[in-house]
Structures are given as C-alpha cells and as structure tokens.
Amino acid sequence: MAKHATPLLDQLESGPWPSWVSDLKQEAENRAKNPRGVEFQIPVDVVDDVLGLMELTYVHKRTHWKHGGIVGVFGYGGGVIGRYCDQPEMFPGVAHFHTIRVNQPGGKFYTTEYLRQLCDLWEFRGSGLTNMHGSTGDIIFIGTTTQQLEEIFYELTHNLNQDLGGSGSNLRTPSDCIGEARCEYACYDTQALCYALTMEYQDELHRPAFPYKFKFKFDGCPNCCVASIARADLSFIGLWRDAIKIDQKAVQAYIGGELKPNAGAHAGRDWGKFDIQKEVIDLCPTKCMWMEGDKLVIDDKECNHCMHCINVMPRALRIGDDRGLAILAGAKAPILDGAQMGSLLVPFVKVEDPYDEIKEVIENIWDWWMEEGKNRERLGELIKRQGFQKMLEVTGIDPMPQHVQEPRHNPYIFWKEEEVEGGWQRDIKEFRKYHQR
C-alpha cells in the first residue's frame, strides 16, 4: 500500500512510454516486501517519500529539494552531490538524499557479477534507485544519508576496486565510446586514452580547484557516440587524414539493390530504390564526391569527415589507414551563456602512449583558464570573451585555415608591438616623414 497519494504523478503513467513513476512505485513495493531480507541501512520507505515529495513539487509547481551545503568523503572534494528536502517532517525518508557519482568502466563494459555487486551495495546502503548513466557518463547512485557516505566509499574502493566520479568545480569523469573494442570505425583506442588521462589527472578529478566544471569526452570517430562535440570542454574525436577506401563493386551493389543502405537499419520499411545521387552525393556537405560513369570519385582533400557516406554504404566505403584524433575546445550546454559546439583546435594528432602531445595542450589550457576564468565560467565562455586567438597563443598552436569559421567582419587589423619590426616607434617616424614630404 502506497504511503502517499500521488494523483498528479499517476498521470505520467498513462502515456505510451515507460514511466519513471512506475519504476519508483515498483522499487517502493520491493523495499516494503523485502523478499531477500535485506537489513536496510536507511529508512525502508525512502522511495515512498521520494514519490510523495515529487507529488508535492507538482502541486506547488516549485522544487522541494534544497542545497544543504557541501558533503563528501574524507580526502575527496568531488563525487558526492549533497541534497536535502525542505519538508523533513513530512518526508523523513528523504530528509537527506545525497547522490553519489561512481566512475564508470571504460566503454561502459560490465559483467553481470559486477552489476549485481553494485546493486546489492546500493540496496543495502542507499535507496536502490540508480541511473545508468548520468549525462557525464557516471553510474549514478540516487539517494542515501550522510552517515552512509564513508561506508559506501569504503565498499567501492576496497571491495569493488571502483572509484568515485567527479562533481563540483573540477575535472568531471572522463567518458569514452566503445572504441576499438567493437567498433569498426574507431580511429584510436578511446579506452586506453580515457584511462590514461583519468589516472594522470586524479587530483583534478577529486580536489576541485577550477573556476567551474571541465569535461573530457573521447569519440573514436566523427559519429560522436558520446556527443563530445556538443558537451565536452575538450573533445577528442577520432579521424583519418588519408583517402577514404572505396570498393567500386560494392558501390554498384548498393546502386543495384543487392546491398541494403544504412546496413539494413531501416529494413522494416520500404523506402524504395536506393538513389546514390539523392541519398549520398547531394547530401555531402562539402560536395567532395561525384560519379564518373559507374565509378564513385571522392576529392579527399575537401572531405570534412562527416561520416554520412560511410554510414549509408559501409560495405563500399571505409575509413582511411592514417588515423589519429582532432581536439576541439569549448563545447557546453547553456549555463552563463547559450549552448556552444566545440571549436577545432588541433586538426590532427597521432595517438601514441604516453600521450605527451595531448597532455601539453590540456595543461596549457588549464593554466590559462584557471588564471583568467571567472567563477562558473566554462572554457567555451572564456574563449568567447577573450577570443580564440588568445587560446592559440597560450597553447602555442600556430593559426591555420582550419581555425577560421567564417570570414572576418571588419577590415581592421591590430598588430602587437612585438610582431612588427621597430613597433609603434617606427610607425610614428614613417607617419612624420610622410607629412614632411
């Protein structure tokens, strides 16, 4: 029997899609019945109180969660998000309801045994509610009390060999795609690079010292399965710099209908005869391909690696062999300013252990951002405020055509004194000579 009436939440179960309300009700019922005889370390009716609090939120049309200050585990400044409700007398089960971020495995590979261990730990010491995964990539444990934080941390680190993730003004948990483990398009080992940088920057991950949060995300190819180009302060996107490999026989097989486009992903619907001109060539953003007779031709120096043609005809087109990654900077969701996509910083770098070239770019950017960034200002907002050219200066990267997003809007060029021989004094002398004539 539910502890609280939830008529407004019940409405969310009436649609065609799965509802989180149904999930919470099921978990509340499981905790009440407790068929496994678990000795819960937090109130049994915690999930019932979550539902009741959310119902009150819908009634009042404002949140009843409040920020209650910083909570955490000894020695760590990140990993635990403190949360309290403002109606503890009415909902004692969620008087404190802290969220714990757990550093996810590379590529999000799990064994069933490991997942069971995580769930057993959280059922015992938490609410049993989880999120697989948060937008940063972490495993999210939703809801426990302050007294359980150190116990959970001990169990994670000593028995499960697992660390907390990042939270607060620090490096957030680096997140990667499945990469070379299973993807034929991966241009570098995303899991190796993600793990190396996670281990390298442990202090930045667990001891917040940044102006605001900072995210690494690792995409093995431009398909961007972890959306690094839209969400990461530094995006590492795999790509190649030689020619796309073409199997002309397979191209004709697609044209002739022997092979299904998009790897047969739309097999449940008849889209009609495949039209390579309409569905591939005309959709190329740089118009770098065309047909010459029965052969597909690609001008690879004009290709911007959008992956569309490869995704549509995977048997006919393959990524090149000279592989590495590009580094983009400044992506974020709306915070102080609107949403931004990442801007290209390093067009291509080979990915080779110990990744010193990549680490140098990261650390130069951090030095600048920590010195110049305002409170709660993401890297992308600093770039927008001080200019992309400034970031090139602090990273020591030479400007190149790939850095230009659009032609300049005004005709004025401002030279630095050290960039011009003789500087401004020479300019004044030339000006005087001109007028004396």
CSV table of C-alpha atoms in Angstrom, one decimal:
chain,number,residue,atom,x,y,z
A,1,MET,CA,0.0,0.0,0.0
A,2,ALA,CA,1.5,3.3,-1.1
A,3,LYS,CA,2.2,5.7,1.8
A,4,HIS,CA,1.3,8.9,-0.2
A,5,ALA,CA,-1.4,9.6,-2.7
A,6,THR,CA,0.1,10.7,-6.0
A,7,PRO,CA,-2.7,11.6,-8.5
A,8,LEU,CA,-0.5,14.0,-10.5
A,9,LEU,CA,2.3,11.5,-10.8
A,10,ASP,CA,-0.1,8.8,-11.8
A,11,GLN,CA,-0.9,10.8,-14.9
A,12,LEU,CA,2.6,10.3,-16.1
A,13,GLU,CA,2.0,6.6,-16.3
A,14,SER,CA,-0.9,7.0,-18.7
A,15,GLY,CA,1.1,7.7,-21.8
A,16,PRO,CA,2.6,5.2,-24.3
A,17,TRP,CA,6.1,5.4,-23.0
A,18,PRO,CA,7.8,3.7,-20.0
A,19,SER,CA,7.5,6.0,-16.9
A,20,TRP,CA,10.0,6.6,-14.1
A,21,VAL,CA,6.9,6.9,-11.8
A,22,SER,CA,6.2,3.2,-12.4
A,23,ASP,CA,9.8,2.3,-11.7
A,24,LEU,CA,9.8,4.1,-8.4
A,25,LYS,CA,6.5,2.5,-7.4
A,26,GLN,CA,7.9,-0.9,-8.2
A,27,GLU,CA,11.1,-0.2,-6.1
A,28,ALA,CA,9.0,1.1,-3.2
A,29,GLU,CA,6.9,-2.1,-3.3
A,30,ASN,CA,10.0,-4.2,-3.4
A,31,ARG,CA,11.5,-2.5,-0.4
A,32,ALA,CA,8.3,-2.8,1.6
A,33,LYS,CA,8.1,-6.6,0.9
A,34,ASN,CA,11.9,-7.1,1.2
A,35,PRO,CA,11.8,-10.7,-0.1
A,36,ARG,CA,15.6,-11.1,0.3
A,37,GLY,CA,15.5,-10.0,3.9
A,38,VAL,CA,18.0,-7.1,3.4
A,39,GLU,CA,18.8,-5.1,6.6
A,40,PHE,CA,18.4,-1.7,5.0
A,41,GLN,CA,20.7,1.0,6.4
A,42,ILE,CA,18.4,3.9,5.5
A,43,PRO,CA,14.6,4.1,6.0
A,44,VAL,CA,12.6,1.4,4.3
A,45,ASP,CA,10.0,3.9,3.0
A,46,VAL,CA,12.6,6.2,1.4
A,47,VAL,CA,11.2,5.7,-2.2
A,48,ASP,CA,7.7,6.2,-1.0
A,49,ASP,CA,8.8,9.6,0.4
A,50,VAL,CA,10.5,10.4,-2.9
A,51,LEU,CA,7.2,9.9,-4.7
A,52,GLY,CA,5.4,12.0,-2.0
A,53,LEU,CA,7.9,14.8,-2.3
A,54,MET,CA,7.7,14.8,-6.1
A,55,GLU,CA,3.9,15.0,-5.9
A,56,LEU,CA,4.1,18.0,-3.6
A,57,THR,CA,6.5,19.6,-6.1
A,58,TYR,CA,3.9,19.1,-8.9
A,59,VAL,CA,1.2,20.6,-6.6
A,60,HIS,CA,3.2,23.7,-5.6
A,61,LYS,CA,5.0,24.0,-9.0
A,62,ARG,CA,8.3,24.5,-7.4
A,63,THR,CA,11.1,22.3,-6.2
A,64,HIS,CA,11.2,21.0,-2.6
A,65,TRP,CA,14.8,19.9,-2.9
A,66,LYS,CA,17.3,22.3,-1.4
A,67,HIS,CA,21.1,22.5,-1.4
A,68,GLY,CA,22.3,21.9,2.1
A,69,GLY,CA,26.0,22.6,1.8
A,70,ILE,CA,29.0,20.5,0.8
A,71,VAL,CA,29.0,16.8,1.8
A,72,GLY,CA,31.6,14.3,0.8
A,73,VAL,CA,34.1,11.6,1.9
A,74,PHE,CA,37.3,12.2,3.6
A,75,GLY,CA,40.1,13.5,1.3
A,76,TYR,CA,37.7,13.9,-1.7
A,77,GLY,CA,36.2,17.2,-2.8
A,78,GLY,CA,34.1,15.6,-5.5
A,79,GLY,CA,31.9,12.6,-6.2
A,80,VAL,CA,29.1,13.3,-3.8
A,81,ILE,CA,26.2,15.7,-4.5
A,82,GLY,CA,24.6,16.9,-1.3
A,83,ARG,CA,20.8,17.0,-1.4
A,84,TYR,CA,18.2,17.7,1.3
A,85,CYS,CA,14.4,18.2,1.2
A,86,ASP,CA,12.8,21.3,2.7
A,87,GLN,CA,9.9,19.2,4.2
A,88,PRO,CA,11.8,16.7,6.5
A,89,GLU,CA,8.9,16.4,9.0
A,90,MET,CA,6.5,15.4,6.2
A,91,PHE,CA,9.0,13.2,4.3
A,92,PRO,CA,11.6,11.9,6.9
A,93,GLY,CA,12.9,9.2,4.5
A,94,VAL,CA,14.4,11.9,2.2
A,95,ALA,CA,15.5,14.4,4.9
A,96,HIS,CA,18.9,13.9,3.4
A,97,PHE,CA,19.1,12.2,0.0
A,98,HIS,CA,22.6,12.5,-1.4
A,99,THR,CA,23.6,11.4,-4.9
A,100,ILE,CA,26.9,9.6,-5.5
A,101,ARG,CA,28.7,9.6,-8.8
A,102,VAL,CA,30.7,6.4,-9.5
A,103,ASN,CA,33.4,6.4,-12.2
A,104,GLN,CA,32.1,4.2,-14.9
A,105,PRO,CA,34.2,1.4,-16.6
A,106,GLY,CA,35.9,2.3,-19.9
A,107,GLY,CA,33.4,1.9,-22.7
A,108,LYS,CA,30.8,1.0,-20.1
A,109,PHE,CA,31.6,-2.7,-20.2
A,110,TYR,CA,30.3,-4.6,-17.2
A,111,THR,CA,30.0,-8.2,-16.1
A,112,THR,CA,26.7,-9.3,-14.6
A,113,GLU,CA,28.6,-10.1,-11.4
A,114,TYR,CA,29.9,-6.6,-11.1
A,115,LEU,CA,26.4,-5.1,-11.7
A,116,ARG,CA,24.9,-7.3,-9.1
A,117,GLN,CA,27.6,-6.2,-6.6
A,118,LEU,CA,26.8,-2.5,-7.3
A,119,CYS,CA,23.1,-3.1,-6.9
A,120,ASP,CA,23.5,-5.1,-3.7
A,121,LEU,CA,25.6,-2.3,-2.2
A,122,TRP,CA,23.1,0.3,-3.1
A,123,GLU,CA,20.1,-1.7,-2.0
A,124,PHE,CA,21.8,-2.2,1.4
A,125,ARG,CA,23.1,1.4,2.0
A,126,GLY,CA,21.0,3.5,-0.3
A,127,SER,CA,17.6,3.9,-1.8
A,128,GLY,CA,18.1,1.3,-4.5
A,129,LEU,CA,17.5,3.9,-7.2
A,130,THR,CA,20.2,4.2,-9.9
A,131,ASN,CA,20.8,6.0,-13.2
A,132,MET,CA,22.7,4.2,-15.9
A,133,HIS,CA,24.2,6.6,-16.9
A,134,GLY,CA,24.3,10.3,-16.0
A,135,SER,CA,25.0,12.8,-18.8
A,136,THR,CA,28.6,13.0,-17.7
A,137,GLY,CA,28.8,9.2,-18.1
A,138,ASP,CA,29.0,8.1,-14.4
A,139,ILE,CA,27.0,5.4,-12.7
A,140,ILE,CA,24.6,7.4,-10.5
A,141,PHE,CA,23.5,6.2,-7.1
A,142,ILE,CA,20.5,8.3,-6.2
A,143,GLY,CA,19.7,8.9,-2.6
A,144,THR,CA,21.4,8.0,0.7
A,145,THR,CA,22.1,9.6,4.1
A,146,THR,CA,25.2,11.4,5.3
A,147,GLN,CA,26.1,8.5,7.7
A,148,GLN,CA,26.3,6.0,4.8
A,149,LEU,CA,28.8,8.0,2.6
A,150,GLU,CA,32.0,6.8,4.1
A,151,GLU,CA,30.7,3.2,4.3
A,152,ILE,CA,29.8,3.2,0.6
A,153,PHE,CA,33.1,4.8,-0.4
A,154,TYR,CA,35.0,2.1,1.6
A,155,GLU,CA,33.0,-0.7,-0.1
A,156,LEU,CA,33.5,0.8,-3.5
A,157,THR,CA,37.3,1.3,-3.2
A,158,HIS,CA,38.2,-1.7,-1.1
A,159,ASN,CA,35.9,-4.5,-2.3
A,160,LEU,CA,34.8,-3.4,-5.8
A,161,ASN,CA,38.0,-1.7,-6.9
A,162,GLN,CA,36.0,1.3,-8.1
A,163,ASP,CA,36.4,5.0,-7.6
A,164,LEU,CA,34.0,7.9,-7.3
A,165,GLY,CA,33.4,10.2,-10.2
A,166,GLY,CA,33.8,13.9,-10.4
A,167,SER,CA,31.5,16.6,-9.2
A,168,GLY,CA,31.8,20.3,-8.4
A,169,SER,CA,34.3,22.7,-10.0
A,170,ASN,CA,36.7,20.1,-11.1
A,171,LEU,CA,37.5,17.6,-13.9
A,172,ARG,CA,34.4,15.6,-14.4
A,173,THR,CA,34.6,11.8,-15.0
A,174,PRO,CA,36.2,11.3,-18.5
A,175,SER,CA,33.8,9.4,-20.7
A,176,ASP,CA,34.6,7.4,-23.8
A,177,CYS,CA,32.8,5.4,-26.6
A,178,ILE,CA,33.1,1.7,-27.1
A,179,GLY,CA,36.0,2.4,-29.5
A,180,GLU,CA,38.2,-0.3,-30.9
A,181,ALA,CA,36.7,-2.9,-28.6
A,182,ARG,CA,33.8,-3.4,-31.0
A,183,CYS,CA,33.5,-0.5,-33.5
A,184,GLU,CA,35.0,-0.8,-37.0
A,185,TYR,CA,35.1,3.0,-37.4
A,186,ALA,CA,37.3,3.7,-34.3
A,187,CYS,CA,40.4,5.7,-35.3
A,188,TYR,CA,42.2,5.3,-31.9
A,189,ASP,CA,41.9,3.4,-28.7
A,190,THR,CA,39.4,5.5,-26.8
A,191,GLN,CA,39.5,3.4,-23.7
A,192,ALA,CA,43.3,3.5,-23.4
A,193,LEU,CA,43.4,7.3,-23.7
A,194,CYS,CA,40.4,7.8,-21.4
A,195,TYR,CA,42.0,5.5,-18.7
A,196,ALA,CA,45.4,7.2,-19.1
A,197,LEU,CA,44.1,10.7,-18.6
A,198,THR,CA,41.8,9.6,-15.8
A,199,MET,CA,44.7,8.2,-13.9
A,200,GLU,CA,47.0,11.1,-14.8
A,201,TYR,CA,44.6,13.8,-13.5
A,202,GLN,CA,43.3,12.2,-10.3
A,203,ASP,CA,43.9,15.4,-8.3
A,204,GLU,CA,42.0,17.5,-10.8
A,205,LEU,CA,39.2,14.9,-10.6
A,206,HIS,CA,38.8,14.7,-6.9
A,207,ARG,CA,40.0,18.0,-5.5
A,208,PRO,CA,38.0,20.9,-7.1
A,209,ALA,CA,40.3,23.9,-7.9
A,210,PHE,CA,38.8,25.1,-11.3
A,211,PRO,CA,36.6,28.1,-12.0
A,212,TYR,CA,33.9,25.6,-12.9
A,213,LYS,CA,33.4,22.0,-14.2
A,214,PHE,CA,35.6,20.7,-17.0
A,215,LYS,CA,34.8,17.7,-19.2
A,216,PHE,CA,36.8,15.3,-21.4
A,217,LYS,CA,35.0,13.1,-23.8
A,218,PHE,CA,36.5,10.6,-26.2
A,219,ASP,CA,34.8,9.7,-29.5
A,220,GLY,CA,36.5,7.1,-31.7
A,221,CYS,CA,35.2,8.6,-34.9
A,222,PRO,CA,33.1,11.6,-36.1
A,223,ASN,CA,29.9,9.7,-35.5
A,224,CYS,CA,30.3,11.1,-32.0
A,225,CYS,CA,28.5,8.4,-30.0
A,226,VAL,CA,29.2,10.2,-26.7
A,227,ALA,CA,28.4,13.6,-28.2
A,228,SER,CA,31.7,15.1,-27.3
A,229,ILE,CA,31.4,17.8,-29.9
A,230,ALA,CA,28.3,19.2,-28.1
A,231,ARG,CA,29.1,18.6,-24.4
A,232,ALA,CA,32.9,18.5,-23.7
A,233,ASP,CA,35.2,21.3,-22.9
A,234,LEU,CA,37.8,19.3,-24.7
A,235,SER,CA,36.6,16.8,-27.3
A,236,PHE,CA,38.9,14.1,-28.6
A,237,ILE,CA,37.3,12.9,-31.9
A,238,GLY,CA,39.0,10.2,-34.0
A,239,LEU,CA,39.6,10.7,-37.7
A,240,TRP,CA,41.9,9.8,-40.5
A,241,ARG,CA,43.9,12.1,-42.9
A,242,ASP,CA,44.4,9.9,-45.9
A,243,ALA,CA,41.9,8.8,-48.5
A,244,ILE,CA,38.6,7.0,-47.9
A,245,LYS,CA,38.9,3.5,-49.2
A,246,ILE,CA,36.4,2.7,-52.0
A,247,ASP,CA,35.1,-0.7,-53.1
A,248,GLN,CA,33.6,0.1,-56.5
A,249,LYS,CA,32.0,-3.3,-56.8
A,250,ALA,CA,30.2,-2.7,-53.5
A,251,VAL,CA,29.1,0.8,-54.7
A,252,GLN,CA,27.4,-0.9,-57.7
A,253,ALA,CA,25.9,-3.5,-55.4
A,254,TYR,CA,24.2,-0.7,-53.4
A,255,ILE,CA,23.1,1.1,-56.6
A,256,GLY,CA,21.7,-2.2,-57.9
A,257,GLY,CA,19.9,-3.1,-54.7
A,258,GLU,CA,22.0,-6.1,-53.8
A,259,LEU,CA,23.1,-4.4,-50.6
A,260,LYS,CA,20.8,-2.5,-48.3
A,261,PRO,CA,21.9,1.0,-47.4
A,262,ASN,CA,22.5,2.0,-43.8
A,263,ALA,CA,23.4,-1.6,-43.1
A,264,GLY,CA,19.8,-2.6,-43.4
A,265,ALA,CA,18.8,-0.4,-40.4
A,266,HIS,CA,15.5,0.5,-42.0
A,267,ALA,CA,14.6,-3.0,-43.1
A,268,GLY,CA,11.2,-2.7,-41.5
A,269,ARG,CA,10.1,0.0,-44.0
A,270,ASP,CA,10.2,0.1,-47.8
A,271,TRP,CA,12.0,3.3,-48.8
A,272,GLY,CA,12.0,2.5,-52.5
A,273,LYS,CA,15.0,2.0,-54.8
A,274,PHE,CA,18.3,3.4,-53.4
A,275,ASP,CA,19.4,6.6,-55.2
A,276,ILE,CA,23.1,7.3,-54.6
A,277,GLN,CA,22.8,10.8,-56.1
A,278,LYS,CA,20.0,11.8,-53.9
A,279,GLU,CA,20.9,9.9,-50.7
A,280,VAL,CA,24.7,10.3,-50.7
A,281,ILE,CA,26.2,12.7,-53.2
A,282,ASP,CA,23.7,15.5,-52.9
A,283,LEU,CA,23.9,15.3,-49.1
A,284,CYS,CA,27.7,15.7,-48.9
A,285,PRO,CA,28.2,19.0,-47.0
A,286,THR,CA,31.4,19.8,-49.0
A,287,LYS,CA,30.3,18.4,-52.3
A,288,CYS,CA,33.5,16.4,-52.5
A,289,MET,CA,32.1,13.3,-54.4
A,290,TRP,CA,30.6,12.6,-57.7
A,291,MET,CA,30.0,9.7,-60.2
A,292,GLU,CA,32.2,9.3,-63.3
A,293,GLY,CA,30.4,6.7,-65.3
A,294,ASP,CA,29.9,3.8,-62.9
A,295,LYS,CA,32.7,4.9,-60.5
A,296,LEU,CA,32.4,6.9,-57.4
A,297,VAL,CA,35.1,9.6,-57.1
A,298,ILE,CA,36.0,11.4,-53.8
A,299,ASP,CA,38.1,14.5,-53.6
A,300,ASP,CA,39.6,13.6,-50.2
A,301,LYS,CA,41.2,17.0,-49.5
A,302,GLU,CA,37.8,18.5,-49.5
A,303,CYS,CA,36.2,15.9,-47.2
A,304,ASN,CA,35.3,17.1,-43.7
A,305,HIS,CA,34.8,13.6,-42.3
A,306,CYS,CA,31.1,13.9,-41.6
A,307,MET,CA,30.7,10.0,-42.0
A,308,HIS,CA,27.4,10.2,-43.8
A,309,CYS,CA,28.6,8.4,-47.0
A,310,ILE,CA,30.3,5.7,-44.9
A,311,ASN,CA,27.3,5.2,-42.7
A,312,VAL,CA,25.0,4.8,-45.7
A,313,MET,CA,27.3,2.5,-47.6
A,314,PRO,CA,29.5,0.8,-45.1
A,315,ARG,CA,30.4,-2.1,-47.3
A,316,ALA,CA,31.6,0.2,-50.1
A,317,LEU,CA,33.4,2.9,-48.1
A,318,ARG,CA,35.9,2.5,-45.3
A,319,ILE,CA,37.8,5.0,-43.1
A,320,GLY,CA,41.5,5.6,-44.1
A,321,ASP,CA,44.5,4.0,-42.5
A,322,ASP,CA,46.4,7.1,-41.3
A,323,ARG,CA,44.5,7.5,-38.1
A,324,GLY,CA,44.6,9.8,-35.1
A,325,LEU,CA,42.3,12.4,-33.5
A,326,ALA,CA,41.3,16.0,-33.6
A,327,ILE,CA,40.9,18.1,-30.4
A,328,LEU,CA,38.0,20.5,-30.2
A,329,ALA,CA,37.5,23.0,-27.4
A,330,GLY,CA,34.7,24.9,-25.7
A,331,ALA,CA,31.5,22.9,-26.1
A,332,LYS,CA,28.9,23.2,-23.4
A,333,ALA,CA,25.2,23.3,-22.6
A,334,PRO,CA,23.6,26.7,-21.7
A,335,ILE,CA,25.0,28.0,-18.4
A,336,LEU,CA,26.1,31.6,-18.2
A,337,ASP,CA,25.7,31.9,-22.0
A,338,GLY,CA,23.9,29.8,-24.6
A,339,ALA,CA,24.9,26.3,-25.9
A,340,GLN,CA,28.1,26.1,-27.9
A,341,MET,CA,29.6,23.4,-30.1
A,342,GLY,CA,33.3,22.7,-29.9
A,343,SER,CA,35.7,24.7,-32.0
A,344,LEU,CA,38.6,22.9,-33.8
A,345,LEU,CA,41.9,23.4,-32.0
A,346,VAL,CA,44.2,20.6,-33.2
A,347,PRO,CA,43.2,19.3,-36.6
A,348,PHE,CA,45.1,16.1,-36.3
A,349,VAL,CA,47.5,14.4,-33.8
A,350,LYS,CA,48.6,10.8,-33.6
A,351,VAL,CA,47.5,8.9,-30.5
A,352,GLU,CA,50.6,7.3,-29.0
A,353,ASP,CA,51.4,6.4,-25.4
A,354,PRO,CA,52.3,8.3,-23.2
A,355,TYR,CA,50.2,11.0,-25.0
A,356,ASP,CA,52.6,13.8,-24.1
A,357,GLU,CA,51.5,16.0,-27.0
A,358,ILE,CA,47.9,15.7,-25.9
A,359,LYS,CA,48.7,16.4,-22.2
A,360,GLU,CA,50.7,19.5,-23.2
A,361,VAL,CA,47.6,21.0,-24.9
A,362,ILE,CA,45.4,20.2,-21.9
A,363,GLU,CA,47.7,21.7,-19.3
A,364,ASN,CA,48.3,24.9,-21.2
A,365,ILE,CA,44.6,25.4,-21.5
A,366,TRP,CA,44.1,24.7,-17.8
A,367,ASP,CA,46.8,27.2,-16.8
A,368,TRP,CA,45.1,29.9,-18.9
A,369,TRP,CA,41.5,29.1,-17.8
A,370,MET,CA,42.5,28.9,-14.1
A,371,GLU,CA,44.2,32.2,-14.3
A,372,GLU,CA,41.6,34.1,-16.4
A,373,GLY,CA,38.3,32.2,-15.9
A,374,LYS,CA,35.6,33.8,-13.8
A,375,ASN,CA,33.6,31.9,-11.3
A,376,ARG,CA,31.2,29.5,-13.0
A,377,GLU,CA,32.7,30.3,-16.4
A,378,ARG,CA,33.2,27.3,-18.7
A,379,LEU,CA,36.1,27.2,-21.1
A,380,GLY,CA,33.8,28.0,-24.1
A,381,GLU,CA,32.7,31.2,-22.4
A,382,LEU,CA,36.2,32.2,-21.7
A,383,ILE,CA,37.1,31.6,-25.4
A,384,LYS,CA,34.1,33.7,-26.4
A,385,ARG,CA,35.1,36.5,-24.0
A,386,GLN,CA,38.9,36.7,-24.8
A,387,GLY,CA,38.9,35.2,-28.3
A,388,PHE,CA,40.0,32.0,-30.0
A,389,GLN,CA,43.3,33.7,-31.0
A,390,LYS,CA,44.1,34.1,-27.3
A,391,MET,CA,43.7,30.3,-26.8
A,392,LEU,CA,46.1,29.7,-29.7
A,393,GLU,CA,48.6,31.9,-28.1
A,394,VAL,CA,48.5,30.2,-24.7
A,395,THR,CA,48.7,26.7,-26.2
A,396,GLY,CA,51.5,27.7,-28.6
A,397,ILE,CA,49.4,26.4,-31.6
A,398,ASP,CA,50.1,28.2,-34.9
A,399,PRO,CA,46.9,29.6,-36.6
A,400,MET,CA,45.9,27.6,-39.7
A,401,PRO,CA,42.9,27.8,-42.1
A,402,GLN,CA,41.0,25.1,-40.2
A,403,HIS,CA,40.6,27.5,-37.3
A,404,VAL,CA,38.7,30.0,-39.4
A,405,GLN,CA,34.9,29.5,-39.0
A,406,GLU,CA,33.9,32.4,-41.3
A,407,PRO,CA,35.5,35.5,-43.0
A,408,ARG,CA,36.3,38.5,-40.8
A,409,HIS,CA,33.6,41.1,-40.4
A,410,ASN,CA,35.7,44.2,-40.3
A,411,PRO,CA,38.8,45.4,-42.2
A,412,TYR,CA,40.9,46.4,-39.2
A,413,ILE,CA,44.0,44.5,-38.2
A,414,PHE,CA,45.6,45.1,-34.8
A,415,TRP,CA,49.3,44.3,-34.7
A,416,LYS,CA,51.1,43.7,-31.4
A,417,GLU,CA,54.3,45.7,-30.9
A,418,GLU,CA,56.5,42.6,-30.8
A,419,GLU,CA,55.0,41.4,-34.1
A,420,VAL,CA,56.2,44.4,-36.1
A,421,GLU,CA,59.9,45.3,-36.5
A,422,GLY,CA,60.5,48.5,-34.6
A,423,GLY,CA,57.0,48.6,-33.3
A,424,TRP,CA,55.0,51.7,-32.9
A,425,GLN,CA,58.0,54.0,-32.8
A,426,ARG,CA,58.8,53.0,-36.4
A,427,ASP,CA,55.2,53.8,-37.3
A,428,ILE,CA,55.4,57.3,-35.8
A,429,LYS,CA,58.6,58.0,-37.7
A,430,GLU,CA,57.1,56.9,-41.0
A,431,PHE,CA,54.0,59.0,-40.3
A,432,ARG,CA,56.1,62.1,-39.7
A,433,LYS,CA,58.2,61.5,-42.8
A,434,TYR,CA,55.1,61.2,-44.9
A,435,HIS,CA,53.7,64.5,-43.7
A,436,GLN,CA,57.0,66.3,-44.0
A,437,ARG,CA,57.1,65.4,-47.7
